[in-house]
Tab-separated table of C-alpha atoms in Angstrom:
chain	number	residue	atom	x	y	z
A	15	UNK	CA	140.814	-136.012	78.647
A	16	UNK	CA	143.209	-133.100	78.137
A	17	UNK	CA	141.205	-130.765	80.390
A	18	UNK	CA	141.171	-133.446	83.093
A	19	UNK	CA	144.953	-133.930	82.893
A	20	UNK	CA	145.514	-130.178	83.127
A	21	UNK	CA	143.408	-129.997	86.291
A	22	UNK	CA	145.231	-133.060	87.687
A	23	UNK	CA	148.625	-131.389	87.237
A	24	UNK	CA	147.466	-127.917	88.268
A	25	UNK	CA	147.764	-126.434	84.782
A	26	UNK	CA	145.475	-124.084	82.913
A	27	UNK	CA	143.396	-125.456	80.074
A	28	UNK	CA	142.432	-122.823	77.525
A	29	UNK	CA	140.334	-123.759	74.533
A	30	UNK	CA	140.627	-121.512	71.489
A	31	UNK	CA	137.431	-120.866	69.541
A	32	UNK	CA	136.831	-123.402	66.783
A	33	UNK	CA	136.594	-120.669	64.149
A	34	UNK	CA	139.717	-118.762	65.229
A	35	UNK	CA	141.643	-118.167	61.957
A	36	UNK	CA	144.902	-119.676	63.203
A	37	UNK	CA	146.136	-120.807	59.772
A	38	UNK	CA	145.009	-117.717	57.854
A	39	UNK	CA	146.348	-115.094	60.288
A	40	UNK	CA	149.928	-113.889	59.831
A	41	UNK	CA	151.714	-114.522	63.130
A	42	UNK	CA	154.033	-111.607	62.369
A	43	UNK	CA	151.651	-108.729	61.547
A	44	UNK	CA	148.108	-110.052	62.143
A	45	UNK	CA	146.912	-109.905	58.528
A	46	UNK	CA	144.049	-112.370	57.890
A	47	UNK	CA	143.838	-113.982	54.448
A	48	UNK	CA	140.367	-114.141	52.895
A	49	UNK	CA	140.475	-117.731	51.685
A	50	UNK	CA	143.071	-120.422	52.082
A	51	UNK	CA	142.272	-123.926	50.815
A	52	UNK	CA	143.671	-126.833	52.828
A	53	UNK	CA	146.041	-127.795	50.001
A	54	UNK	CA	147.993	-124.537	50.511
A	55	UNK	CA	150.750	-125.620	52.908
A	56	UNK	CA	152.971	-122.521	52.649
A	57	UNK	CA	152.114	-118.900	51.980
A	58	UNK	CA	153.582	-115.392	51.983
A	59	UNK	CA	151.837	-112.577	53.826
A	60	UNK	CA	150.871	-109.827	51.344
A	61	UNK	CA	151.224	-107.143	54.054
A	62	UNK	CA	154.623	-107.873	55.609
A	63	UNK	CA	156.093	-110.455	53.202
A	64	UNK	CA	156.746	-113.089	55.885
A	65	UNK	CA	156.887	-116.662	54.550
A	66	UNK	CA	154.769	-119.120	56.565
A	67	UNK	CA	154.433	-122.859	56.898
A	68	UNK	CA	150.702	-123.269	57.520
A	69	UNK	CA	151.003	-125.566	60.563
A	70	UNK	CA	153.845	-123.693	62.258
A	71	UNK	CA	152.050	-120.383	61.719
A	72	UNK	CA	148.841	-121.833	63.203
A	73	UNK	CA	150.712	-123.111	66.260
A	74	UNK	CA	152.247	-119.666	66.852
A	75	UNK	CA	148.815	-118.031	66.617
A	76	UNK	CA	147.219	-120.565	68.965
A	77	UNK	CA	150.026	-120.086	71.493
A	78	UNK	CA	149.629	-116.286	71.319
A	79	UNK	CA	145.851	-116.597	71.761
A	80	UNK	CA	146.270	-118.858	74.781
A	81	UNK	CA	148.819	-116.540	76.374
A	82	UNK	CA	146.552	-113.531	75.802
A	83	UNK	CA	143.665	-115.322	77.496
A	84	UNK	CA	145.764	-116.467	80.442
A	85	UNK	CA	147.210	-112.985	81.044
A	86	UNK	CA	144.164	-110.824	80.359
A	87	UNK	CA	141.332	-113.304	80.922
A	88	UNK	CA	140.106	-112.120	77.542
A	89	UNK	CA	138.186	-114.132	75.003
A	90	UNK	CA	139.546	-114.892	71.566
A	91	UNK	CA	137.107	-114.466	68.707
A	92	UNK	CA	137.704	-114.610	64.979
A	93	UNK	CA	137.775	-111.189	63.359
């Protein structure tokens, strides 16, 4: 339904890969945490020290991935 609405309104629909580590990747420096159970709602990046709310951090990473795809026509894959 979302893809249809985007086409209807002349917007781009970009789907990020299901396995893209949006919650585990630091939106500040790009560090990717090895494991992060779902009960961890906040975390601090061991590389840059930035404090993250899991959901807000994921939304920033998804936005950045979508913008990168729309500008470069690149694909986003988990690292």
